[in-house]
Amino acid sequence: MSKIRAAIKAVEGYLPDYILTNEELSTMVDTSDEWIMTRIGIKERHILKGEGKGSSDMGAVVVRRIVENNALSPDDIELIICCTVTPDMLFPATANIIADKCGIKNGFGFDINAGCSGFVYGLTTAAKYIESGFVKRVIVVGAEKMSAITDYQDRATCPIFGDAAAAVLLEATDEEYGYMDGVLHSDGEGRKHLHQVAGGSCYPPTHQTIDARQHYIYQEGQAVFKWAVVKMAEATEEIMKRNNLSADDIAFLLPHQANLRIIDATGKRLGLDNEKVLINIEKYGNTTSATIPLLIWENQHKFHKGDNLILTSFGAGFTWGAILLKWAL
Ligand code: UT7
């Protein structure tokens, strides 16, 4: 009997309307378009505006589109995995809120918090559910309202992040396409370099935590940078070696979009031609769990059936990993 695999059958992306440019950011903190473009490679990012709007509002748009554009009924969706570090609230899971907003009542859902590696963790989890035969159809959504935890008085972090959602539909197949292999890693020691201090059980919200601005992202940029450059490349090398793939065998690398310099360094270390390394950071910034599905959504017209795609990420945790996909459409 052939192995059951999980293949991407549809993908959708959503960017909120408001665009925060480097010019506007320069009126908020002491920065410039030149610094941000040179050091990070971001020109603009999208921001979700509106009282009471959260990650689920963006996530529901892409999940609804997947259902409607693929002649599915909400009842066909057996599992929703929402990858996010910006859930609507600490509980319940944003996956459940998205499911409710989309009328999905016949399955189950949960969130994955793996920082910027959320989508790589979520896609792997979904693939394993399918490979085991437990479910046949899953939606994995990366939905992030990063603007909710970004300190727009901190010039070292506020240029980096943007809001977005993107999702893939994964279905069971007995063909040799889809999720072929994955490597996941984490090291909790890295938490000291990238975290949000308050709002959890250690430091529940108080007037003091608010005054100390502890509900925003804390990042030691240089430490994170050094880890990211090494670990994304290592994870990709690990998966290429395990599957006997050389740079020539890779159609495209889809790296997490945190910093153009990290992406360039990763591509060079792997010996990949520039055109094989997909990039959209200039338009959207770092949308955490949404960067990789957004890359898939925007570039799917370039992919051919059977293409080897490698997804790789690094993020808070620290978490990192890589996935080998054989494009199934
Ligand atoms: O997705 C999750 C994983 N996250 C990442 O992968 C992020 C990794 N880190 C980075 O991308 C980079 O470290 C940053 C973009 C965060 C920072 O770039 P950097 O080249 O590492 O800059 P730096 O922190 O070393 O700062 C260099 C200088 C400092 O000034 P002094 O001390 O040299 O006078 C900063 O104060 O740049 C200054 N600076 C800025 N200047 C203008 C920091 N932010 C800004 C800014 N505009 N926005």
XYZ file of C-alpha atoms and ligand atoms in Angstrom:
377
model
C 0.000 0.000 0.000
C 1.404 3.424 -0.932
C 2.090 5.987 1.760
C -0.515 8.686 2.346
C 0.976 12.134 1.771
C -0.334 15.632 2.416
C -0.403 17.967 -0.582
C -1.193 21.671 -0.854
C -4.310 21.977 -3.006
C -5.058 25.703 -2.584
C -3.545 28.831 -1.084
C -4.895 32.281 -0.214
C -3.385 35.470 1.205
C -4.730 38.681 2.708
C -3.112 42.036 3.420
C -5.046 44.689 5.332
C -5.612 47.965 3.441
C -3.549 50.417 5.494
C 0.063 50.756 4.330
C 2.622 52.090 6.791
C 5.532 53.459 4.766
C 9.094 54.141 5.894
C 8.326 57.826 5.381
C 5.451 57.688 7.885
C 7.576 55.659 10.335
C 10.234 58.379 10.116
C 7.706 60.818 11.589
C 7.104 58.459 14.538
C 10.675 57.453 15.522
C 14.202 58.598 14.693
C 14.778 56.521 11.546
C 14.954 56.855 7.779
C 13.995 55.015 4.615
C 17.708 54.688 3.855
C 18.502 52.971 7.210
C 15.549 50.602 7.016
C 16.201 49.644 3.377
C 19.931 49.126 3.969
C 19.738 47.257 7.280
C 16.458 45.311 6.834
C 15.199 45.685 3.240
C 11.639 46.798 4.024
C 9.886 49.650 2.214
C 6.370 49.311 3.647
C 4.154 47.019 5.685
C 0.371 46.560 5.993
C -1.408 47.336 9.255
C -4.831 46.112 10.421
C -6.863 49.067 11.647
C -10.230 49.024 13.409
C -11.512 48.766 16.954
C -11.655 45.182 18.174
C -10.107 43.710 15.021
C -7.662 40.844 15.540
C -5.737 38.087 13.809
C -8.913 36.011 13.422
C -10.490 38.682 11.214
C -7.667 38.307 8.696
C -7.497 34.549 9.168
C -11.237 34.201 8.542
C -10.898 36.017 5.194
C -8.370 33.520 3.831
C -10.068 30.446 5.287
C -13.433 31.543 3.837
C -11.797 32.108 0.421
C -10.263 28.627 0.509
C -13.644 27.067 1.228
C -15.543 29.145 -1.368
C -12.954 29.073 -4.178
C -12.569 25.299 -4.028
C -16.247 24.327 -4.051
C -16.014 23.066 -0.480
C -18.563 23.225 2.290
C -17.429 24.408 5.746
C -18.332 20.893 6.926
C -15.568 19.451 4.707
C -12.842 21.007 6.866
C -11.748 18.508 9.506
C -8.974 20.492 11.179
C -7.857 24.136 11.344
C -4.395 24.904 12.675
C -3.768 28.588 13.300
C -0.123 29.577 13.599
C 0.185 32.837 15.496
C 2.014 34.759 18.204
C -0.770 37.339 18.194
C -3.890 35.356 19.078
C -7.110 37.334 19.467
C -6.913 36.547 23.187
C -4.908 34.175 25.401
C -7.785 31.716 25.195
C -9.710 30.302 23.443
C -7.519 29.443 20.481
C -7.790 31.756 17.477
C -8.302 28.657 15.288
C -11.638 28.129 17.031
C -12.641 31.758 16.499
C -11.743 31.565 12.797
C -13.687 28.315 12.461
C -16.731 29.921 14.073
C -16.521 32.986 11.806
C -16.390 30.680 8.767
C -19.194 28.346 9.890
C -16.829 25.396 10.330
C -18.559 23.232 12.934
C -17.634 19.711 11.898
C -13.964 19.566 12.816
C -11.504 20.655 15.470
C -8.833 23.317 15.746
C -5.923 24.585 17.786
C -3.186 27.201 17.697
C 0.557 26.751 17.334
C 2.916 29.318 18.824
C 6.359 28.722 17.367
C 7.294 32.337 16.702
C 8.269 33.002 13.111
C 8.548 29.234 12.555
C 4.820 28.885 13.211
C 3.922 27.958 9.645
C 6.724 25.406 9.300
C 5.635 23.792 12.579
C 1.940 24.022 11.617
C 2.378 22.541 8.148
C 4.418 19.666 9.602
C 1.788 18.991 12.267
C -0.988 19.049 9.666
C 0.960 16.725 7.347
C 1.503 14.231 10.167
C -2.223 14.241 11.015
C -2.955 13.452 7.367
C -0.172 10.870 6.938
C -1.458 9.002 9.990
C -4.907 8.756 8.398
C -6.555 10.666 11.254
C -7.925 13.375 8.907
C -7.973 13.983 5.150
C -8.419 17.749 4.839
C -6.767 20.482 6.911
C -6.397 24.238 6.622
C -3.180 25.721 8.021
C -3.423 29.457 8.503
C -0.751 31.932 9.556
C -2.498 35.005 10.946
C -0.636 37.818 12.647
C -1.581 41.262 13.880
C 2.027 42.093 14.788
C 1.093 45.776 15.128
C -0.732 44.809 18.355
C 2.564 43.942 20.102
C 4.933 46.326 18.278
C 6.231 49.338 20.208
C 5.996 52.308 17.854
C 8.387 54.200 20.158
C 11.152 51.582 19.667
C 13.008 52.250 16.426
C 14.902 48.968 16.668
C 11.755 46.849 16.274
C 8.913 48.937 14.833
C 10.188 49.040 11.230
C 10.352 45.245 11.071
C 6.844 43.932 11.544
C 3.614 43.924 9.531
C 0.147 42.368 9.658
C -1.196 39.685 7.292
C -2.803 36.285 7.002
C -2.316 33.457 4.540
C -3.520 29.871 4.470
C -3.087 26.600 2.628
C -5.491 23.735 2.094
C -3.785 20.387 2.668
C -5.390 17.204 1.415
C -4.498 13.527 1.553
C -3.043 12.045 -1.631
C -1.504 8.707 -2.557
C 0.654 10.381 -5.216
C 4.355 11.123 -4.618
C 3.732 14.857 -4.215
C 3.243 17.218 -1.312
C 4.978 17.214 2.076
C 8.007 14.949 1.585
C 10.166 15.654 4.629
C 10.696 18.120 7.442
C 13.165 19.008 10.197
C 12.145 20.980 13.268
C 14.344 22.288 16.066
C 13.996 24.489 19.127
C 16.172 25.848 21.924
C 14.383 27.631 24.744
C 17.599 29.285 25.865
C 17.048 31.707 23.012
C 14.009 33.173 24.756
C 16.215 35.729 26.487
C 16.915 37.382 23.124
C 13.347 37.550 21.790
C 10.182 37.611 23.870
C 7.244 39.543 25.271
C 7.797 39.952 29.010
C 4.307 40.599 30.327
C 0.760 39.465 29.708
C 1.335 35.790 30.541
C 1.283 33.968 33.874
C 4.705 35.230 35.077
C 3.805 38.883 34.782
C 0.052 39.316 34.364
C -0.909 42.787 33.143
C -0.640 45.517 35.776
C -0.264 49.292 35.604
C 3.472 48.747 36.192
C 3.882 46.333 33.271
C 2.010 48.746 31.023
C 4.135 51.706 32.182
C 7.301 49.649 31.552
C 6.081 48.878 27.996
C 6.447 45.151 28.695
C 3.560 44.090 26.463
C 5.588 44.772 23.354
C 8.190 42.708 21.486
C 11.607 42.672 23.124
C 14.367 41.750 20.662
C 18.162 41.759 20.819
C 18.519 42.123 17.088
C 22.163 41.191 16.611
C 21.945 37.971 18.647
C 18.808 36.886 16.773
C 20.429 37.793 13.455
C 23.473 35.589 14.088
C 21.382 32.577 15.091
C 18.956 33.030 12.167
C 21.689 33.102 9.513
C 23.263 29.885 10.799
C 20.166 27.894 11.715
C 18.051 28.481 8.581
C 20.970 27.385 6.421
C 21.763 24.391 8.662
C 18.148 23.163 8.615
C 18.016 23.516 4.833
C 21.343 21.704 4.411
C 20.082 18.945 6.723
C 16.983 18.343 4.627
C 18.855 18.550 1.309
C 21.467 16.056 2.492
C 18.859 13.651 3.838
C 17.047 13.698 0.494
C 20.199 13.633 -1.685
C 19.404 17.029 -3.212
C 21.932 19.504 -4.598
C 21.298 23.206 -5.232
C 20.446 22.320 -8.854
C 17.593 20.078 -7.685
C 15.860 22.918 -5.802
C 13.340 24.927 -7.827
C 12.782 27.575 -5.141
C 13.760 28.388 -1.565
C 10.989 30.053 0.445
C 12.738 31.565 3.480
C 11.045 33.338 6.362
C 11.148 37.088 5.644
C 12.821 38.722 8.659
C 15.706 40.614 7.102
C 16.917 40.805 3.506
C 20.507 40.344 4.691
C 19.577 37.070 6.450
C 17.784 35.833 3.312
C 20.725 36.739 1.049
C 23.238 35.095 3.385
C 21.154 31.902 3.542
C 20.808 31.699 -0.255
C 24.557 32.268 -0.760
C 25.580 29.688 1.819
C 23.386 27.120 0.064
C 24.825 28.026 -3.358
C 21.431 28.953 -4.793
C 21.039 31.365 -7.712
C 19.326 34.614 -6.677
C 16.198 33.936 -8.758
C 15.582 30.718 -6.823
C 15.329 32.576 -3.517
C 11.842 34.065 -3.143
C 11.577 37.468 -1.491
C 8.707 39.841 -0.721
C 9.940 41.475 2.494
C 10.127 44.903 0.831
C 6.316 45.112 0.538
C 5.102 43.372 3.691
C 7.890 43.301 6.309
C 8.061 40.435 8.762
C 4.550 39.029 9.188
C 5.831 36.188 11.422
C 3.724 33.031 10.755
C 2.285 34.507 7.558
C 5.528 35.159 5.615
C 5.943 31.703 4.060
C 2.298 31.074 3.053
C 2.255 34.613 1.591
C 5.310 33.675 -0.486
C 3.538 30.519 -1.701
C 0.399 32.530 -2.531
C 2.258 35.200 -4.514
C 4.591 32.858 -6.384
C 2.428 29.790 -7.072
C 2.202 30.723 -10.763
C 5.968 30.082 -11.013
C 5.766 26.551 -9.616
C 5.385 23.420 -11.752
C 4.078 20.036 -10.671
C 6.947 18.095 -9.135
C 9.101 21.141 -8.334
C 11.179 20.754 -5.170
C 10.422 23.682 -2.857
C 12.212 24.207 0.430
C 10.562 26.278 3.146
C 12.776 27.419 6.010
C 12.320 29.626 9.045
C 13.823 30.891 12.280
C 12.003 32.614 15.115
C 11.182 33.174 18.757
C 11.695 30.196 20.999
C 14.191 29.887 19.451
C 12.562 27.699 16.819
C 13.798 26.766 13.366
C 13.272 24.209 10.673
C 12.892 23.340 7.018
C 10.383 21.462 4.882
C 10.792 19.765 1.507
C 7.630 20.067 -0.592
C 7.110 18.517 -3.996
C 4.617 20.916 -5.589
C 1.420 19.035 -6.350
C -0.567 21.443 -8.577
O 11.630 36.976 12.709
C 12.113 36.697 13.982
C 13.545 36.711 13.971
N 14.035 38.070 13.926
C 15.073 38.373 13.158
O 15.541 37.557 12.408
C 15.683 39.764 13.304
C 17.173 39.672 13.288
N 17.852 40.926 13.510
C 17.864 41.933 12.591
O 17.235 41.824 11.556
C 18.725 43.129 12.844
O 19.566 42.885 13.940
C 17.902 44.445 13.111
C 17.219 44.869 11.842
C 16.889 44.204 14.201
C 18.854 45.557 13.533
O 19.867 45.739 12.555
P 21.407 45.790 13.002
O 22.177 46.004 11.774
O 21.697 44.552 13.795
O 21.476 47.098 13.867
P 21.935 47.264 15.394
O 20.892 46.774 16.312
O 23.322 46.731 15.548
O 22.035 48.845 15.498
C 23.026 49.589 14.768
C 22.772 51.056 14.980
C 22.582 51.428 16.461
O 23.135 52.706 16.640
P 24.585 52.880 17.304
O 24.496 52.236 18.669
O 25.528 52.162 16.397
O 24.779 54.360 17.341
C 21.087 51.534 16.601
O 20.700 52.415 17.639
O 21.555 51.428 14.321
C 20.709 52.100 15.262
N 19.324 51.812 14.890
C 18.644 52.561 14.009
N 18.979 53.683 13.339
C 18.034 54.197 12.508
C 18.539 50.787 15.303
N 17.339 50.868 14.709
C 17.387 51.964 13.911
C 16.445 52.561 13.033
N 16.818 53.672 12.365
N 15.215 52.047 12.837
